[in-house]
PDB file of C-alpha atoms in Angstrom:
ATOM      1  CA  MET C 218      14.438  27.936   4.437  1.00 45.00           C
ATOM      2  CA  THR C 219      14.199  27.573   8.196  1.00 52.00           C
ATOM      3  CA  ASP C 220      15.841  29.085  11.266  1.00 80.00           C
ATOM      4  CA  VAL C 221      15.285  25.876  13.225  1.00 91.00           C
ATOM      5  CA  SER C 222      18.565  24.040  13.844  1.00 95.00           C
ATOM      6  CA  TRP C 223      19.173  20.448  12.874  1.00 97.00           C
ATOM      7  CA  GLN C 224      19.551  19.604  16.544  1.00 97.00           C
ATOM      8  CA  ASP C 225      15.981  20.891  17.083  1.00 97.00           C
ATOM      9  CA  ILE C 226      14.815  18.755  14.158  1.00 97.00           C
ATOM     10  CA  ILE C 227      16.611  15.663  15.486  1.00 97.00           C
ATOM     11  CA  ASP C 228      15.234  16.200  18.996  1.00 98.00           C
ATOM     12  CA  SER C 229      11.721  16.501  17.593  1.00 98.00           C
ATOM     13  CA  TYR C 230      12.174  13.346  15.492  1.00 98.00           C
ATOM     14  CA  ASN C 231      13.400  11.410  18.530  1.00 97.00           C
ATOM     15  CA  THR C 232      10.377  12.604  20.525  1.00 97.00           C
ATOM     16  CA  ALA C 233       8.066  11.490  17.704  1.00 97.00           C
ATOM     17  CA  ARG C 234       9.809   8.132  17.567  1.00 96.00           C
ATOM     18  CA  PHE C 235       9.344   7.597  21.295  1.00 95.00           C
ATOM     19  CA  CYS C 236       5.676   8.580  21.095  1.00 96.00           C
ATOM     20  CA  LEU C 237       4.811   6.473  18.016  1.00 96.00           C
ATOM     21  CA  TRP C 238       7.174   3.481  18.108  1.00 95.00           C
ATOM     22  CA  CYS C 239       7.672   1.496  21.288  1.00 90.00           C
ATOM     23  CA  PRO C 240      11.364   1.654  22.308  1.00 87.00           C
ATOM     24  CA  LYS C 241      13.185  -1.649  22.742  1.00 84.00           C
ATOM     25  CA  GLY C 242      13.519  -2.801  26.317  1.00 77.00           C
ATOM     26  CA  THR C 243      10.739  -0.514  27.547  1.00 77.00           C
ATOM     27  CA  GLY C 244       8.397  -1.921  30.170  1.00 78.00           C
ATOM     28  CA  TYR C 245       5.175   0.086  30.191  1.00 87.00           C
ATOM     29  CA  TRP C 246       4.638   2.210  27.082  1.00 90.00           C
ATOM     30  CA  SER C 247       1.571   3.692  25.423  1.00 93.00           C
ATOM     31  CA  ARG C 248       1.380   5.341  22.034  1.00 94.00           C
ATOM     32  CA  ASP C 249       0.748   9.092  22.027  1.00 96.00           C
ATOM     33  CA  ASP C 250      -0.546  10.031  18.570  1.00 96.00           C
ATOM     34  CA  LYS C 251      -1.255  13.685  19.314  1.00 97.00           C
ATOM     35  CA  LYS C 252       2.222  14.496  20.593  1.00 97.00           C
ATOM     36  CA  GLY C 253       3.940  12.075  18.230  1.00 97.00           C
ATOM     37  CA  TYR C 254       2.397  13.441  15.040  1.00 97.00           C
ATOM     38  CA  TYR C 255       3.031  17.026  16.135  1.00 98.00           C
ATOM     39  CA  HIS C 256       6.740  16.352  16.514  1.00 98.00           C
ATOM     40  CA  LEU C 257       6.920  14.193  13.379  1.00 98.00           C
ATOM     41  CA  TRP C 258       5.400  16.954  11.253  1.00 97.00           C
ATOM     42  CA  PHE C 259       7.616  19.555  12.922  1.00 98.00           C
ATOM     43  CA  ALA C 260      10.683  17.500  12.053  1.00 98.00           C
ATOM     44  CA  TYR C 261       9.469  16.750   8.523  1.00 98.00           C
ATOM     45  CA  TYR C 262       8.528  20.333   7.680  1.00 97.00           C
ATOM     46  CA  HIS C 263      11.782  21.836   8.888  1.00 97.00           C
ATOM     47  CA  ALA C 264      13.930  19.044   7.421  1.00 97.00           C
ATOM     48  CA  GLU C 265      12.246  19.575   4.041  1.00 96.00           C
ATOM     49  CA  ASN C 266      12.943  23.297   4.192  1.00 95.00           C
ATOM     50  CA  ALA C 267      16.464  23.143   5.599  1.00 94.00           C
ATOM     51  CA  LYS C 268      18.990  24.687   3.203  1.00 92.00           C
ATOM     52  CA  GLU C 269      21.536  21.993   4.013  1.00 94.00           C
ATOM     53  CA  LYS C 270      20.481  18.458   4.808  1.00 95.00           C
ATOM     54  CA  ARG C 271      21.875  16.077   7.384  1.00 96.00           C
ATOM     55  CA  GLN C 272      21.111  13.165   5.119  1.00 97.00           C
ATOM     56  CA  LEU C 273      20.945  10.389   7.702  1.00 97.00           C
ATOM     57  CA  TRP C 274      18.379  12.218   9.812  1.00 98.00           C
ATOM     58  CA  TYR C 275      16.470  13.466   6.790  1.00 98.00           C
ATOM     59  CA  GLY C 276      16.211   9.850   5.567  1.00 98.00           C
ATOM     60  CA  ARG C 277      15.025   8.660   8.976  1.00 98.00           C
ATOM     61  CA  ILE C 278      12.323  11.328   9.087  1.00 98.00           C
ATOM     62  CA  LEU C 279      11.130  10.409   5.582  1.00 98.00           C
ATOM     63  CA  HIS C 280      11.063   6.718   6.513  1.00 98.00           C
ATOM     64  CA  MET C 281       8.923   7.475   9.548  1.00 97.00           C
ATOM     65  CA  MET C 282       6.562   9.601   7.442  1.00 97.00           C
ATOM     66  CA  ALA C 283       6.204   6.740   4.948  1.00 97.00           C
ATOM     67  CA  TRP C 284       5.554   4.189   7.677  1.00 96.00           C
ATOM     68  CA  GLU C 285       3.047   6.282   9.594  1.00 96.00           C
ATOM     69  CA  TYR C 286       1.107   7.500   6.556  1.00 94.00           C
ATOM     70  CA  GLN C 287       1.252   4.432   4.316  1.00 91.00           C
ATOM     71  CA  HIS C 288      -2.425   3.647   4.960  1.00 88.00           C
ATOM     72  CA  HIS C 289      -3.593   7.257   4.707  1.00 90.00           C
ATOM     73  CA  GLU C 290      -1.844   8.508   1.564  1.00 90.00           C
ATOM     74  CA  GLN C 291      -2.063   7.354  -2.041  1.00 88.00           C
ATOM     75  CA  LEU C 292       0.492   4.819  -3.286  1.00 87.00           C
ATOM     76  CA  TYR C 293       2.134   7.401  -5.509  1.00 90.00           C
ATOM     77  CA  THR C 294       2.577   9.811  -2.603  1.00 93.00           C
ATOM     78  CA  VAL C 295       4.095   7.241  -0.242  1.00 94.00           C
ATOM     79  CA  LEU C 296       6.441   6.043  -2.961  1.00 95.00           C
ATOM     80  CA  ASN C 297       7.585   9.357  -4.417  1.00 95.00           C
ATOM     81  CA  ARG C 298       7.218  11.870  -1.602  1.00 96.00           C
ATOM     82  CA  TYR C 299       8.666   9.748   1.177  1.00 97.00           C
ATOM     83  CA  LEU C 300      10.319   6.456   0.201  1.00 97.00           C
ATOM     84  CA  LYS C 301      12.229   7.437  -2.929  1.00 97.00           C
ATOM     85  CA  PRO C 302      13.855  10.520  -1.331  1.00 97.00           C
ATOM     86  CA  CYS C 303      14.423   8.478   1.847  1.00 98.00           C
ATOM     87  CA  LEU C 304      16.599   5.989  -0.040  1.00 97.00           C
ATOM     88  CA  GLU C 305      18.342   8.838  -1.856  1.00 97.00           C
ATOM     89  CA  ALA C 306      19.119  10.476   1.495  1.00 97.00           C
ATOM     90  CA  TYR C 307      20.431   7.221   2.961  1.00 97.00           C
ATOM     91  CA  LYS C 308      22.672   6.713  -0.081  1.00 96.00           C
ATOM     92  CA  ALA C 309      23.984  10.279   0.219  1.00 96.00           C
ATOM     93  CA  ALA C 310      24.652   9.667   3.921  1.00 96.00           C
ATOM     94  CA  MET C 311      26.959   6.771   3.022  1.00 94.00           C
ATOM     95  CA  ASP C 312      29.578   9.352   2.017  1.00 89.00           C
ATOM     96  CA  THR C 313      29.405  11.162   5.362  1.00 91.00           C
ATOM     97  CA  ASP C 314      30.304  10.390   8.964  1.00 92.00           C
ATOM     98  CA  GLU C 315      26.595   9.755   9.706  1.00 94.00           C
ATOM     99  CA  LYS C 316      25.615   6.500   8.015  1.00 94.00           C
ATOM    100  CA  PRO C 317      22.389   4.463   8.263  1.00 95.00           C
ATOM    101  CA  THR C 318      22.671   1.025   9.783  1.00 95.00           C
ATOM    102  CA  ASP C 319      22.284  -1.973   7.499  1.00 95.00           C
ATOM    103  CA  GLU C 320      19.002  -2.781   9.224  1.00 95.00           C
ATOM    104  CA  GLU C 321      17.354   0.621   8.736  1.00 94.00           C
ATOM    105  CA  TYR C 322      18.513   0.815   5.109  1.00 96.00           C
ATOM    106  CA  LYS C 323      17.070  -2.654   4.450  1.00 96.00           C
ATOM    107  CA  GLN C 324      13.772  -1.706   6.111  1.00 95.00           C
ATOM    108  CA  ALA C 325      13.459   1.366   3.891  1.00 96.00           C
ATOM    109  CA  GLN C 326      14.424  -0.600   0.774  1.00 96.00           C
ATOM    110  CA  ASP C 327      11.928  -3.364   1.570  1.00 95.00           C
ATOM    111  CA  LEU C 328       9.145  -0.832   2.101  1.00 95.00           C
ATOM    112  CA  TYR C 329      10.052   0.911  -1.149  1.00 95.00           C
ATOM    113  CA  ASP C 330      10.094  -2.387  -3.072  1.00 94.00           C
ATOM    114  CA  TYR C 331       6.694  -3.328  -1.651  1.00 91.00           C
ATOM    115  CA  TYR C 332       5.081  -0.029  -2.621  1.00 91.00           C
ATOM    116  CA  ALA C 333       6.749  -0.027  -6.039  1.00 92.00           C
ATOM    117  CA  TYR C 334       5.221  -3.481  -6.578  1.00 89.00           C
ATOM    118  CA  LYS C 335       1.815  -2.271  -5.385  1.00 85.00           C
ATOM    119  CA  PHE C 336       1.987   0.825  -7.580  1.00 86.00           C
ATOM    120  CA  ASP C 337       2.970  -1.200 -10.648  1.00 84.00           C
ATOM    121  CA  ASN C 338       0.075  -3.607 -10.160  1.00 82.00           C
ATOM    122  CA  CYS C 339      -2.726  -1.737  -8.416  1.00 75.00           C
ATOM    123  CA  CYS C 340      -3.167   1.492 -10.375  1.00 71.00           C
ATOM    124  CA  SER C 341      -6.439   2.148 -12.183  1.00 63.00           C
ATOM    125  CA  SER C 342      -4.467   2.373 -15.440  1.00 68.00           C
ATOM    126  CA  ASN C 343      -3.694  -1.363 -15.100  1.00 79.00           C
ATOM    127  CA  TYR C 344      -7.311  -2.441 -15.733  1.00 86.00           C
ATOM    128  CA  GLU C 345      -6.591  -4.064 -19.087  1.00 88.00           C
ATOM    129  CA  LYS C 346      -3.474  -5.777 -17.773  1.00 88.00           C
ATOM    130  CA  SER C 347      -5.443  -7.112 -14.795  1.00 92.00           C
ATOM    131  CA  CYS C 348      -7.990  -8.693 -17.123  1.00 93.00           C
ATOM    132  CA  THR C 349      -5.306 -10.678 -18.957  1.00 93.00           C
ATOM    133  CA  TYR C 350      -4.755 -12.839 -15.859  1.00 95.00           C
ATOM    134  CA  ILE C 351      -8.337 -14.139 -16.046  1.00 96.00           C
ATOM    135  CA  THR C 352      -8.742 -17.163 -18.316  1.00 97.00           C
ATOM    136  CA  GLY C 353     -11.661 -16.718 -20.702  1.00 96.00           C
ATOM    137  CA  TRP C 354     -11.833 -12.934 -20.413  1.00 95.00           C
ATOM    138  CA  ASP C 355     -13.549 -11.461 -23.471  1.00 92.00           C
ATOM    139  CA  ASP C 356     -13.171  -7.735 -24.173  1.00 86.00           C
ATOM    140  CA  SER C 357     -16.129  -7.878 -26.537  1.00 86.00           C
ATOM    141  CA  SER C 358     -18.526  -9.073 -23.827  1.00 88.00           C
ATOM    142  CA  ASP C 359     -19.217  -5.495 -22.610  1.00 89.00           C
ATOM    143  CA  PHE C 360     -18.942  -6.716 -19.010  1.00 93.00           C
ATOM    144  CA  GLN C 361     -16.984  -4.464 -16.678  1.00 91.00           C
ATOM    145  CA  PHE C 362     -16.212  -4.551 -12.967  1.00 93.00           C
ATOM    146  CA  HIS C 363     -16.911  -0.913 -12.149  1.00 91.00           C
ATOM    147  CA  ASP C 364     -20.580  -0.454 -11.194  1.00 90.00           C
ATOM    148  CA  SER C 365     -21.260  -4.194 -11.375  1.00 93.00           C
ATOM    149  CA  LYS C 366     -23.104  -5.752  -8.447  1.00 92.00           C
ATOM    150  CA  PHE C 367     -22.889  -8.944  -6.441  1.00 91.00           C
ATOM    151  CA  ILE C 368     -25.190 -11.840  -7.180  1.00 91.00           C
ATOM    152  CA  ALA C 369     -23.559 -14.627  -5.185  1.00 89.00           C
ATOM    153  CA  VAL C 370     -20.271 -15.825  -3.727  1.00 91.00           C
ATOM    154  CA  THR C 371     -19.445 -19.313  -2.434  1.00 92.00           C
ATOM    155  CA  GLN C 372     -16.348 -20.962  -1.047  1.00 92.00           C
ATOM    156  CA  ASP C 373     -15.232 -24.455  -0.151  1.00 89.00           C
ATOM    157  CA  LYS C 374     -11.899 -25.912   0.879  1.00 84.00           C
ATOM    158  CA  GLU C 375      -9.979 -25.294  -2.351  1.00 90.00           C
ATOM    159  CA  THR C 376     -12.243 -23.318  -4.699  1.00 95.00           C
ATOM    160  CA  ALA C 377     -14.442 -20.237  -4.686  1.00 96.00           C
ATOM    161  CA  THR C 378     -17.095 -18.918  -7.064  1.00 96.00           C
ATOM    162  CA  LEU C 379     -18.160 -15.319  -7.552  1.00 95.00           C
ATOM    163  CA  ARG C 380     -21.097 -14.190  -9.665  1.00 94.00           C
ATOM    164  CA  LEU C 381     -21.453 -10.552 -10.737  1.00 94.00           C
ATOM    165  CA  GLU C 382     -23.916  -8.689 -12.948  1.00 94.00           C
ATOM    166  CA  TYR C 383     -23.345  -5.606 -15.071  1.00 94.00           C
ATOM    167  CA  ASP C 384     -26.053  -4.145 -17.288  1.00 91.00           C
ATOM    168  CA  GLY C 385     -27.753  -7.500 -17.815  1.00 92.00           C
ATOM    169  CA  ILE C 386     -24.497  -9.399 -18.371  1.00 94.00           C
ATOM    170  CA  PHE C 387     -23.697 -12.055 -15.778  1.00 95.00           C
ATOM    171  CA  ALA C 388     -20.095 -13.091 -15.160  1.00 96.00           C
ATOM    172  CA  THR C 389     -19.174 -16.166 -13.143  1.00 96.00           C
ATOM    173  CA  PHE C 390     -15.641 -16.395 -11.786  1.00 97.00           C
ATOM    174  CA  VAL C 391     -14.175 -19.690 -10.592  1.00 97.00           C
ATOM    175  CA  PHE C 392     -11.065 -19.533  -8.410  1.00 98.00           C
ATOM    176  CA  GLU C 393      -8.993 -22.716  -8.251  1.00 97.00           C
ATOM    177  CA  ASP C 394      -6.449 -23.742  -5.596  1.00 96.00           C
ATOM    178  CA  VAL C 395      -7.511 -20.965  -3.253  1.00 96.00           C
ATOM    179  CA  ILE C 396      -4.777 -19.993  -0.804  1.00 95.00           C
ATOM    180  CA  GLU C 397      -6.471 -17.067   0.930  1.00 94.00           C
ATOM    181  CA  PHE C 398     -10.034 -15.738   0.876  1.00 94.00           C
ATOM    182  CA  THR C 399     -11.016 -12.462   2.533  1.00 92.00           C
ATOM    183  CA  ALA C 400     -14.489 -10.930   2.389  1.00 89.00           C
ATOM    184  CA  ARG C 401     -16.091  -7.849   3.927  1.00 84.00           C
ATOM    185  CA  SER C 402     -19.774  -7.479   4.704  1.00 81.00           C
ATOM    186  CA  ILE C 403     -21.763  -7.420   1.465  1.00 79.00           C
ATOM    187  CA  ASP C 404     -25.367  -6.320   0.951  1.00 77.00           C
ATOM    188  CA  PRO C 405     -26.366  -7.330  -2.611  1.00 71.00           C
ATOM    189  CA  GLU C 406     -29.066  -4.649  -2.632  1.00 75.00           C
ATOM    190  CA  CYS C 407     -26.671  -1.731  -2.232  1.00 76.00           C
ATOM    191  CA  THR C 408     -23.091  -2.980  -2.672  1.00 79.00           C
ATOM    192  CA  TRP C 409     -21.569  -1.926  -5.988  1.00 85.00           C
ATOM    193  CA  ILE C 410     -18.027  -2.597  -7.107  1.00 90.00           C
ATOM    194  CA  GLU C 411     -15.781   0.419  -7.571  1.00 86.00           C
ATOM    195  CA  ASP C 412     -12.291  -1.131  -7.594  1.00 86.00           C
ATOM    196  CA  PHE C 413     -10.699  -4.045  -9.405  1.00 92.00           C
ATOM    197  CA  ASN C 414      -7.137  -5.370  -9.528  1.00 91.00           C
ATOM    198  CA  CYS C 415      -5.695  -8.723 -10.500  1.00 94.00           C
ATOM    199  CA  TYR C 416      -1.958  -9.361 -10.446  1.00 93.00           C
ATOM    200  CA  PRO C 417       0.695 -11.988  -9.596  1.00 93.00           C
ATOM    201  CA  ALA C 418       1.645 -12.384  -5.961  1.00 92.00           C
ATOM    202  CA  ARG C 419       4.859 -10.558  -5.100  1.00 88.00           C
ATOM    203  CA  HIS C 420       6.899 -13.568  -3.962  1.00 87.00           C
ATOM    204  CA  ASP C 421       5.286 -16.237  -6.148  1.00 92.00           C
ATOM    205  CA  ALA C 422       4.206 -15.312  -9.668  1.00 88.00           C
ATOM    206  CA  THR C 423       2.324 -18.617 -10.031  1.00 94.00           C
ATOM    207  CA  GLN C 424      -0.268 -17.241  -7.596  1.00 96.00           C
ATOM    208  CA  LEU C 425      -2.783 -14.545  -8.506  1.00 96.00           C
ATOM    209  CA  ILE C 426      -4.337 -11.895  -6.283  1.00 95.00           C
ATOM    210  CA  PHE C 427      -7.873 -10.873  -7.257  1.00 96.00           C
ATOM    211  CA  ASP C 428      -9.100  -7.794  -5.396  1.00 94.00           C
ATOM    212  CA  ILE C 429     -12.420  -5.972  -5.804  1.00 92.00           C
ATOM    213  CA  GLY C 430     -12.356  -4.195  -2.454  1.00 87.00           C
ATOM    214  CA  TYR C 431     -15.060  -6.221  -0.743  1.00 89.00           C
ATOM    215  CA  ILE C 432     -13.485  -9.536  -1.713  1.00 93.00           C
ATOM    216  CA  LYS C 433      -9.823 -10.459  -2.033  1.00 94.00           C
ATOM    217  CA  ILE C 434      -8.771 -13.917  -3.197  1.00 96.00           C
ATOM    218  CA  GLN C 435      -5.311 -15.399  -3.668  1.00 96.00           C
ATOM    219  CA  CYS C 436      -5.301 -18.496  -5.836  1.00 96.00           C
ATOM    220  CA  LYS C 437      -3.588 -20.348  -8.683  1.00 97.00           C
ATOM    221  CA  LYS C 438      -6.117 -19.857 -11.499  1.00 97.00           C
ATOM    222  CA  ILE C 439      -9.153 -17.693 -12.308  1.00 98.00           C
ATOM    223  CA  THR C 440     -11.678 -18.537 -15.025  1.00 97.00           C
ATOM    224  CA  ILE C 441     -14.643 -16.479 -16.247  1.00 97.00           C
ATOM    225  CA  THR C 442     -17.810 -17.436 -18.126  1.00 96.00           C
ATOM    226  CA  TYR C 443     -20.625 -15.158 -19.314  1.00 95.00           C
ATOM    227  CA  ASP C 444     -24.367 -15.351 -19.747  1.00 91.00           C
ATOM    228  CA  LYS C 445     -27.224 -12.887 -20.170  1.00 78.00           C
ATOM    229  CA  LYS C 446     -30.768 -12.547 -18.847  1.00 67.00           C
TER     230      LYS C 446
END
């Protein structure tokens, strides 16, 4: 429960919005994180604890929290702490005199759909499902991604090859019809894989996204072969 009025909360939200999101039609503007995040958290804290909600403004605050913290919070948190209640607040506001615009509702829905898709496909519990998208994957091989290390990676115009080693088992991945290839700096002597996800692309299920943190590849087909020392 809070003694802060909703007008105080709305004023603080509007200040945060001005500090963090460039207003339309503004000439010179510079982002002010320190002031912006202070007012955003003020608005969020007091909106969360308000006995009665002004649903439109509560939804807007939650949407801003989701947008600003989407790269700093876990998928589950962004989805369930911010975006899900944001959409619920917007829907509740439809029955009041304060309604969200079609544009802001769509933005919140799109962000929710994106994070729901990411959560469904990128959780650690999806390891086995991820493996099913790789042609030739053999559960009995004893190879695993976690704690495996890089041996080599090559790329040409349409294909890429990745070679990993885990406990004496070598796995060679061939990526066909490569659409996008992204790689971070890799030192084979000290770079070990900690993450692995493989899942269909959101807007085209015929494309696969293979992501091991240091390397991310979007392609049409992935094949694996094994060999030992």
